[in-house]
PDB file of C-alpha atoms in Angstrom:
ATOM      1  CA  UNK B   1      48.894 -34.218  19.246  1.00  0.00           C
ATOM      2  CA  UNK B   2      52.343 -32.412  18.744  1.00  0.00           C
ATOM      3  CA  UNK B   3      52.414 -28.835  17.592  1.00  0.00           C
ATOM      4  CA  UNK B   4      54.103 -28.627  13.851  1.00  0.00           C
ATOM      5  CA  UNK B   5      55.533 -25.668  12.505  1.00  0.00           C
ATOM      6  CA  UNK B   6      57.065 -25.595   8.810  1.00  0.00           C
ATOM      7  CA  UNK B   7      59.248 -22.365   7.805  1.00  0.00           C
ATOM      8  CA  UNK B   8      58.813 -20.689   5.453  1.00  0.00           C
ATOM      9  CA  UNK B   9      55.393 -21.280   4.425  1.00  0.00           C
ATOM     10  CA  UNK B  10      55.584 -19.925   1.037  1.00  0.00           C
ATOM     11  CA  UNK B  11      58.380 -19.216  -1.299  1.00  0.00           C
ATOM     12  CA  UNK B  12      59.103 -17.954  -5.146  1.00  0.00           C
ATOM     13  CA  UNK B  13      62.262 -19.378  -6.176  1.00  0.00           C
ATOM     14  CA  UNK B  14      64.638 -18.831  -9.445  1.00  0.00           C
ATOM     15  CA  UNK B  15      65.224 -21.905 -11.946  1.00  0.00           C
ATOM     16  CA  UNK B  16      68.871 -23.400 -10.769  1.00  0.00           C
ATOM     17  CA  UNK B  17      68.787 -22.181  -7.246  1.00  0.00           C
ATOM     18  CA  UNK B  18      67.563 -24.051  -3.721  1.00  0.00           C
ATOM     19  CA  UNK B  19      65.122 -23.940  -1.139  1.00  0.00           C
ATOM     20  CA  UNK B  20      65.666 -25.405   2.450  1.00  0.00           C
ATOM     21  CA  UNK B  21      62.440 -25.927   4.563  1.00  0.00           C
ATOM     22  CA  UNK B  22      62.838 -26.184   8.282  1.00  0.00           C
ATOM     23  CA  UNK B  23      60.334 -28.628   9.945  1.00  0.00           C
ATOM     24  CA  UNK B  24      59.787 -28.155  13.933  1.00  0.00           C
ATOM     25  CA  UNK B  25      58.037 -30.229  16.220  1.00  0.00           C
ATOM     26  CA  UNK B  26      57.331 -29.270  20.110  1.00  0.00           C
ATOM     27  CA  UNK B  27      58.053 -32.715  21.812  1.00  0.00           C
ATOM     28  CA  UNK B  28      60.292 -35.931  20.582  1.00  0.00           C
ATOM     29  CA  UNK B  29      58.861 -37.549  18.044  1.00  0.00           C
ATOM     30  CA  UNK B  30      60.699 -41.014  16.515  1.00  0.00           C
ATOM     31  CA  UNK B  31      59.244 -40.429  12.908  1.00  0.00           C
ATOM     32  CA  UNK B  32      59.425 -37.952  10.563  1.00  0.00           C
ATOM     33  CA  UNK B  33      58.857 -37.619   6.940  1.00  0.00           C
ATOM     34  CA  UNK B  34      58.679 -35.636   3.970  1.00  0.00           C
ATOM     35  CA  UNK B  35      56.349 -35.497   1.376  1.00  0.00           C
ATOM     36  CA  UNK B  36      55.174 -33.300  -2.081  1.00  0.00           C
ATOM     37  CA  UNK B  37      52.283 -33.163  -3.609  1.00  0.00           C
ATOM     38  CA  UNK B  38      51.935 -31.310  -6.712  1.00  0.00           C
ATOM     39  CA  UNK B  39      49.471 -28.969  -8.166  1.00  0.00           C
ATOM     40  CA  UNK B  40      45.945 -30.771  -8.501  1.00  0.00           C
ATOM     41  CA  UNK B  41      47.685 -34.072  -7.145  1.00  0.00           C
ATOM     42  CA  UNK B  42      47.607 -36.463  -3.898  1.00  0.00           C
ATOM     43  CA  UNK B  43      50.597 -36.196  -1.567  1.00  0.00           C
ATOM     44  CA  UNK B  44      54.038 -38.246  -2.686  1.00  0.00           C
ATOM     45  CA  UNK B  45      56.154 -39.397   0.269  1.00  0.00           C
ATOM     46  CA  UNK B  46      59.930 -38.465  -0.481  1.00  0.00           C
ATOM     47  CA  UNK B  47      61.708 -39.564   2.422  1.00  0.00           C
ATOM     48  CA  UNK B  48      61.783 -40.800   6.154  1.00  0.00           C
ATOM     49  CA  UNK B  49      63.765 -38.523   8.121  1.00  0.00           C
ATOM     50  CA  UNK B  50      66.053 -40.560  10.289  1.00  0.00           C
ATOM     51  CA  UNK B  51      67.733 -38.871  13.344  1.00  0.00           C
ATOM     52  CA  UNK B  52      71.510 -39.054  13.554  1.00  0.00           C
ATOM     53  CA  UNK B  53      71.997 -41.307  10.289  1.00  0.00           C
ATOM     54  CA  UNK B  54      70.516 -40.819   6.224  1.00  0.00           C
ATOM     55  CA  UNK B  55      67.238 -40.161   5.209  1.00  0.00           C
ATOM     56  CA  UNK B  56      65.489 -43.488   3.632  1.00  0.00           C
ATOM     57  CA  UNK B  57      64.533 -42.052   0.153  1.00  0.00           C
ATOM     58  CA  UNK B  58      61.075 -43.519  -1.988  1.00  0.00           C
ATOM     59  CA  UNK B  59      61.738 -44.602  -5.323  1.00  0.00           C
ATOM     60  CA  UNK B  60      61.944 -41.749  -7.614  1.00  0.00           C
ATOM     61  CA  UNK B  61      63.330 -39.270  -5.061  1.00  0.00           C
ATOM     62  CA  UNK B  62      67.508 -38.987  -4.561  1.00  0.00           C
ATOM     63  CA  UNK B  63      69.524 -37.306  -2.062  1.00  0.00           C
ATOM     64  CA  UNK B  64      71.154 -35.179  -4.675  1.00  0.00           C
ATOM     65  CA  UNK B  65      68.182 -33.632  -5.256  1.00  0.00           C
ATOM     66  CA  UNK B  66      65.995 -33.623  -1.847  1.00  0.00           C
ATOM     67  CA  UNK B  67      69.292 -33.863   0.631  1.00  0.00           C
ATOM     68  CA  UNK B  68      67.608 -33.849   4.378  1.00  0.00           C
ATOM     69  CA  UNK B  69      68.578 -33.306   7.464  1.00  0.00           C
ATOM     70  CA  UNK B  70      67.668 -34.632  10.842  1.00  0.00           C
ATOM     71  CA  UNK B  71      69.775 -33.418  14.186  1.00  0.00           C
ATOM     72  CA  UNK B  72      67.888 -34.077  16.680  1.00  0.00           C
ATOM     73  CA  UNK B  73      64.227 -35.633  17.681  1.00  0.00           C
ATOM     74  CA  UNK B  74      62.539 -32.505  17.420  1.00  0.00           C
ATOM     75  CA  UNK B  75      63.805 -30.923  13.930  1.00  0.00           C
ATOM     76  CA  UNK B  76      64.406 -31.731  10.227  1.00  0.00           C
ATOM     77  CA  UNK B  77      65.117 -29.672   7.008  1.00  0.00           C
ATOM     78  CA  UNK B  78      64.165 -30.829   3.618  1.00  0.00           C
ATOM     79  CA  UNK B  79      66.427 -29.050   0.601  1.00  0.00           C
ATOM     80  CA  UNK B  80      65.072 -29.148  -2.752  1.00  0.00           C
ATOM     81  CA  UNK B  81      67.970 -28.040  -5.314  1.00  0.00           C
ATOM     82  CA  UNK B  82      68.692 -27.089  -8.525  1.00  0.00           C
ATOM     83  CA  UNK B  83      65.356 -25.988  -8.850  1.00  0.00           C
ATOM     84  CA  UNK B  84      63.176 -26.505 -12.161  1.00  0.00           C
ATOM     85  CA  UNK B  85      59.807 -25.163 -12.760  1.00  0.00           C
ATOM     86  CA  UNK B  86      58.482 -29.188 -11.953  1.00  0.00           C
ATOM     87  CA  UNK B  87      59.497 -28.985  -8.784  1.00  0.00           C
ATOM     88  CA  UNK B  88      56.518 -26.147  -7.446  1.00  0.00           C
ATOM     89  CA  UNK B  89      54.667 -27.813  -5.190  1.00  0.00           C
ATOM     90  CA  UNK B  90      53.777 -28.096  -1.585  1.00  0.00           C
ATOM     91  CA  UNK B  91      56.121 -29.727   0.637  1.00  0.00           C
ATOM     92  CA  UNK B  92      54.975 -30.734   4.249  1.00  0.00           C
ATOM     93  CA  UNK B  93      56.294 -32.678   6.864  1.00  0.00           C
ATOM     94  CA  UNK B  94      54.578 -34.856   9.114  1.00  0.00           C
ATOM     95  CA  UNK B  95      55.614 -36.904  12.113  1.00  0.00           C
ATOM     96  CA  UNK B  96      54.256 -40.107  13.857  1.00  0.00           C
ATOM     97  CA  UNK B  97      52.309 -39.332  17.188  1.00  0.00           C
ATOM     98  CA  UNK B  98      50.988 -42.622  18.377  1.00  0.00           C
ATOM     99  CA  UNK B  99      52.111 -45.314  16.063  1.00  0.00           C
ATOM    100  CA  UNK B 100      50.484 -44.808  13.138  1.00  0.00           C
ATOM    101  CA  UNK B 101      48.953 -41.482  12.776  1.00  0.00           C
ATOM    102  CA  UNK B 102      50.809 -38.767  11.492  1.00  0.00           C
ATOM    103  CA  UNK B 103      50.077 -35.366  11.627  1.00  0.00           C
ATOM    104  CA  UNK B 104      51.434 -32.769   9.160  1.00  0.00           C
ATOM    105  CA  UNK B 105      53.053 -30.009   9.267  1.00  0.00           C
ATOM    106  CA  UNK B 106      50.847 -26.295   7.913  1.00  0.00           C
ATOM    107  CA  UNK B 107      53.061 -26.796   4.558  1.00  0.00           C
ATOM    108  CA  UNK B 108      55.560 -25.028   1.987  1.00  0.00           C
ATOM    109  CA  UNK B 109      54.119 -24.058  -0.929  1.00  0.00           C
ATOM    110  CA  UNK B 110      56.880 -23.126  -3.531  1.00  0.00           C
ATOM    111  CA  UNK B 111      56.918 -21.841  -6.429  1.00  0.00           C
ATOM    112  CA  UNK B 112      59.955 -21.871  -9.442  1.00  0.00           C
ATOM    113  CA  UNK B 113      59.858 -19.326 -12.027  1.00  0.00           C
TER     114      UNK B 113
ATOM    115  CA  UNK W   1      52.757 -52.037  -6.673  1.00  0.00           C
ATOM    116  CA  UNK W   2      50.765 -50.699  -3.997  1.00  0.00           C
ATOM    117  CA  UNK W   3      47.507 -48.990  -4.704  1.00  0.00           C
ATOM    118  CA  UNK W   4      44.845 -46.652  -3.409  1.00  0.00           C
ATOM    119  CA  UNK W   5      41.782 -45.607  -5.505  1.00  0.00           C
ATOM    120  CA  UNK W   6      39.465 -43.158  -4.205  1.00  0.00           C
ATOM    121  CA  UNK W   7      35.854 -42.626  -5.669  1.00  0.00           C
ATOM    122  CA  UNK W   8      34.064 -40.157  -7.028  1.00  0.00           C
ATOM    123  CA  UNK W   9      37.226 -38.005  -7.613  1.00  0.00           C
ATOM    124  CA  UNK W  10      34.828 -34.709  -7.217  1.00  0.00           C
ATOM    125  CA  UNK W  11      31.445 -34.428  -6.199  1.00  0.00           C
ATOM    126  CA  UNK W  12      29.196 -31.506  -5.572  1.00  0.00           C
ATOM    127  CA  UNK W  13      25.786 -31.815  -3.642  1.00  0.00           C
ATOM    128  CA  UNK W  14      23.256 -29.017  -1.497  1.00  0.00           C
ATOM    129  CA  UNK W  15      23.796 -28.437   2.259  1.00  0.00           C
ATOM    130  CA  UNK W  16      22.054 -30.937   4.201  1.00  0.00           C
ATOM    131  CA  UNK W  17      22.743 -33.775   1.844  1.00  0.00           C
ATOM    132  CA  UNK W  18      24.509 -37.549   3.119  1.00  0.00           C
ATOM    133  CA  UNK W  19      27.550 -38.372   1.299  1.00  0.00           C
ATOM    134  CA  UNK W  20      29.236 -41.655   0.879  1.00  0.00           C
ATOM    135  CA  UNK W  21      33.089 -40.902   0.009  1.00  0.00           C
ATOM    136  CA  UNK W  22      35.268 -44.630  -0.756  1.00  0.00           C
ATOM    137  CA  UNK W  23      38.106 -45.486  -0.687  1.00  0.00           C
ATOM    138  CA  UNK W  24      39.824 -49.028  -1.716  1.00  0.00           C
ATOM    139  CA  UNK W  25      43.401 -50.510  -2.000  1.00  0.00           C
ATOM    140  CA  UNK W  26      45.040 -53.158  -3.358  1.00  0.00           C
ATOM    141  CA  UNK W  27      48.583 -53.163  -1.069  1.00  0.00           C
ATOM    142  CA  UNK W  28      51.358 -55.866   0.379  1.00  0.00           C
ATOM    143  CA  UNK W  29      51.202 -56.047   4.568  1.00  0.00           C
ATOM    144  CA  UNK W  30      48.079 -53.758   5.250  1.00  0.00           C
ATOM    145  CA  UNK W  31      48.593 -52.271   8.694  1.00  0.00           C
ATOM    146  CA  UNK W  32      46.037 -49.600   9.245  1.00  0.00           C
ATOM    147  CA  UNK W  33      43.729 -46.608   6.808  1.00  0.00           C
ATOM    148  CA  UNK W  34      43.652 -43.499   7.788  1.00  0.00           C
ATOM    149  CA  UNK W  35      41.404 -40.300   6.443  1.00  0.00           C
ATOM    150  CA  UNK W  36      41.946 -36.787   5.730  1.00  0.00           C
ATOM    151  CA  UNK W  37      40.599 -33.607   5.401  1.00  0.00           C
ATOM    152  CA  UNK W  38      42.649 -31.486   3.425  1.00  0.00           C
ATOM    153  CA  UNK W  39      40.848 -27.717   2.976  1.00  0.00           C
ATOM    154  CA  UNK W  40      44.521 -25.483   2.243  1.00  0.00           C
ATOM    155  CA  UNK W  41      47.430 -26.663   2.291  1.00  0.00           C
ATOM    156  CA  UNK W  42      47.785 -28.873   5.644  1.00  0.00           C
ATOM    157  CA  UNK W  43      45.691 -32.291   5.861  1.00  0.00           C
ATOM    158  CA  UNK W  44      43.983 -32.928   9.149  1.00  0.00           C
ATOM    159  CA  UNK W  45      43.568 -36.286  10.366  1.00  0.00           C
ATOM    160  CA  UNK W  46      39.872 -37.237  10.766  1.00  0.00           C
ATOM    161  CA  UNK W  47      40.128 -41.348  11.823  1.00  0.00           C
ATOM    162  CA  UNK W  48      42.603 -44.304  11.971  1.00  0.00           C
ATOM    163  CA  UNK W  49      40.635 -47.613  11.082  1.00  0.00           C
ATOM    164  CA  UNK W  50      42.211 -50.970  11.263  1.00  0.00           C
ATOM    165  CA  UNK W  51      40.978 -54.700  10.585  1.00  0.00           C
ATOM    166  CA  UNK W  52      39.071 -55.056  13.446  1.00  0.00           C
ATOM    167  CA  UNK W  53      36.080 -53.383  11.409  1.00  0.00           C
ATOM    168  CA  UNK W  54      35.079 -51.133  14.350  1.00  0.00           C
ATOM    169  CA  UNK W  55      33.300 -48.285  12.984  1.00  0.00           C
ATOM    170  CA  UNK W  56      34.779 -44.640  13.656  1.00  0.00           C
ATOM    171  CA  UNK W  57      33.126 -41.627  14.508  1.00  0.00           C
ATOM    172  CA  UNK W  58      33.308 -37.888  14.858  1.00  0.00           C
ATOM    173  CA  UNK W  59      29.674 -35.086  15.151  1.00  0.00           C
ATOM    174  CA  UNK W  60      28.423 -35.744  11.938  1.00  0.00           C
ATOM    175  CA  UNK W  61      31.529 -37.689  10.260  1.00  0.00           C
ATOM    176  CA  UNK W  62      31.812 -41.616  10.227  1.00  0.00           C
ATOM    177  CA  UNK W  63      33.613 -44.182   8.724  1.00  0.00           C
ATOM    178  CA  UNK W  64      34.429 -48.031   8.651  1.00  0.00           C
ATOM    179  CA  UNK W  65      36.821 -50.214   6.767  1.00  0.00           C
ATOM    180  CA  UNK W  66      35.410 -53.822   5.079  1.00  0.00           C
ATOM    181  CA  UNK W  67      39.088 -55.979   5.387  1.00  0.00           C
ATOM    182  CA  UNK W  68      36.804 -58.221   3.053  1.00  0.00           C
ATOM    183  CA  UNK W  69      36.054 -55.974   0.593  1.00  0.00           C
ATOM    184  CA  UNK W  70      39.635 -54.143   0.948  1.00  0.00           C
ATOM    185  CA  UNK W  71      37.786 -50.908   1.234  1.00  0.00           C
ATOM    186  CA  UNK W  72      36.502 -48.220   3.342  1.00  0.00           C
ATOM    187  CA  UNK W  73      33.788 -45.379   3.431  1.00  0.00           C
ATOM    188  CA  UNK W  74      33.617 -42.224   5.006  1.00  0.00           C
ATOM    189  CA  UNK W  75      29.868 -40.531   5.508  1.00  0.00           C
ATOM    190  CA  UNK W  76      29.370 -37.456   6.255  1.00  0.00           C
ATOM    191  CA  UNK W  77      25.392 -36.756   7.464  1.00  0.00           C
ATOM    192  CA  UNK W  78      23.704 -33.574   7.125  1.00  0.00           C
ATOM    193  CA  UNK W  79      26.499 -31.537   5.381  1.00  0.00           C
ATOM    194  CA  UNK W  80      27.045 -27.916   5.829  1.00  0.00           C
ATOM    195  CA  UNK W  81      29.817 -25.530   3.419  1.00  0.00           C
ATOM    196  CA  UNK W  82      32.486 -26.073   5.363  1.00  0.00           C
ATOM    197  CA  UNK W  83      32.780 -29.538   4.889  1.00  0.00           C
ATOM    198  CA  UNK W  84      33.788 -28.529   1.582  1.00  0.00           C
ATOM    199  CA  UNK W  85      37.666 -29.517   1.033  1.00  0.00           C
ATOM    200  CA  UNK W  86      39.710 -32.697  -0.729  1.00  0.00           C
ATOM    201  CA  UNK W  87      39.471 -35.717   1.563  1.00  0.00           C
ATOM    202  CA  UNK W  88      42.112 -37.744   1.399  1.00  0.00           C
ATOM    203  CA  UNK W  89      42.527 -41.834   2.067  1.00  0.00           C
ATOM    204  CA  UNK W  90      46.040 -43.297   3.258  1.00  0.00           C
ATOM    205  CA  UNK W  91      47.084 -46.434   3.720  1.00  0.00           C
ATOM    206  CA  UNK W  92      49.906 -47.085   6.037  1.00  0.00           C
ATOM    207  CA  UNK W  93      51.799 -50.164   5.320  1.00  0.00           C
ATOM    208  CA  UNK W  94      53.500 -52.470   7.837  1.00  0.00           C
ATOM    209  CA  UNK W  95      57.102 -54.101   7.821  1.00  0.00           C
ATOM    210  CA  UNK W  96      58.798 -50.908   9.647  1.00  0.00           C
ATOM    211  CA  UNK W  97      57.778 -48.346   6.581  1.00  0.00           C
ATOM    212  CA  UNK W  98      55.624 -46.219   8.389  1.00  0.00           C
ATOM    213  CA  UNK W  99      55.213 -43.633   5.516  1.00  0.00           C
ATOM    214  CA  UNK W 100      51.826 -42.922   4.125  1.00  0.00           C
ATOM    215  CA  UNK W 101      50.491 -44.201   0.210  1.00  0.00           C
ATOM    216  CA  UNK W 102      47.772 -41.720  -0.231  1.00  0.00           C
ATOM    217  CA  UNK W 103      44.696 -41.884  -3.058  1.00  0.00           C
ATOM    218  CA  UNK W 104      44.013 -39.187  -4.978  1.00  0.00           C
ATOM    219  CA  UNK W 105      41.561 -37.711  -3.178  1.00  0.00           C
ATOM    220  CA  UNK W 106      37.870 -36.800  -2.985  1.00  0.00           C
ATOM    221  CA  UNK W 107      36.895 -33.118  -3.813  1.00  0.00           C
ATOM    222  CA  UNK W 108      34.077 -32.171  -2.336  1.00  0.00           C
ATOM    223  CA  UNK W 109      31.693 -29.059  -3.001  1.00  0.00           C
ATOM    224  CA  UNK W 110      28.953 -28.291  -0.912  1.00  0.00           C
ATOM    225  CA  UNK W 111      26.159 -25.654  -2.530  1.00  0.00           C
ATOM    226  CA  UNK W 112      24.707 -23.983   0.451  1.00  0.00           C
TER     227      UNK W 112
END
């Protein structure tokens, strides 16, 4: 299965600022996504992370909010901004490695004070 | 709206016990179920199990999916501690959305 790596792995942010997560794979991969899951919940997809066009958002989640970027088929970056206290959680990426497991990425865990 | 329940939402038994984790869901185009064990932060993918009903399994770990009964079970035989963690159940949906609808989980304590 590919090799995911997720930077940084942990962060304490200030209320108002942002975070970017980088998300690197070591081979192609066609899918990638983003999700959250929050403290003592089950993971929340955000987005699929579509190389060389927008990110297709789940309801609830907006590109204002969770912009993400996708150059090429082996990386992605996930911004959350204008950070509130609601948004600590653990952000992970995971990509499609035989159609249609996915394997995650070891995680973000962030934290808003 | 698509749903996944997963049941018990805890349990805690003794090393060396069997335990039945389920997992059922009530979704539009069902393409495939997949379980995970999540101990930290990263889930890691235990099985894929699709309609054909073909049952799945891993050492000690096994599971199976009922299309009748829109469900599936994970056992895991003769437990040890570090099968302690949060399993997780996701459903993965067809129509091109290949993004995962998880349950909440399983968490799972085992008393040595």
């Amino acid at each position: 299965s590919a090799v995911i790596s997720q930077k940084p792995s942990r962060d304490i942010c200030q209320r108002g600022t942002s975070l970017t997560i980088q998300c690197q794979v070591d081979s192609q991969v066609t899918m990638m996504f983003w999700y959250r899951q929050q403290p003592g919940q089950s993971l929340t997809l955000i987005a699929t992370a579509n190389q060389g066009s927008e990110a297709t958002y789940e309801s609830g989640f907006v590109i204002d909010k969770f912009p993400i970027s996708r150059p090429n088929l082996t990386f992605s970056t996930l911004t959350v901004s204008n950070l509130s206290p609601e948004d600590s959680s653990i952000y992970l990426c995971s990509v499609v490695d035989g159609v249609p497991k996915q394997y995650f990425g070891p995680g973000t865990r962030l934290t808003v004070t | 709206e698509d749903k996944v329940v997963q049941s018990p939402l805890s349990l805690v038994v003794h090393e060396g016990d069997t335990v039945t984790l389920n997992c059922s869901y009530e979704v539009t185009n069902f393409r495939s179920l997949l379980w995970y064990k999540q101990e930290k932060k990263a889930p890691t993918f235990l099985f894929m199990l699709t309609s054909s009903g073909i049952e799945k399994k891993s050492g000690r770990l096994s599971s199976i999916l009922d299309k009748k009964e829109l469900s599936s079970i994970l056992n895991i035989t003769a437990t040890q501690t570090g099968d302690s963690a949060i399993y997780l159940c996701a459903v993965v949906l067809g129509g091109g959305a290949d993004g995962l609808t998880f349950g909440k989980g399983t968490h799972l304590i085992i008393q040595p």
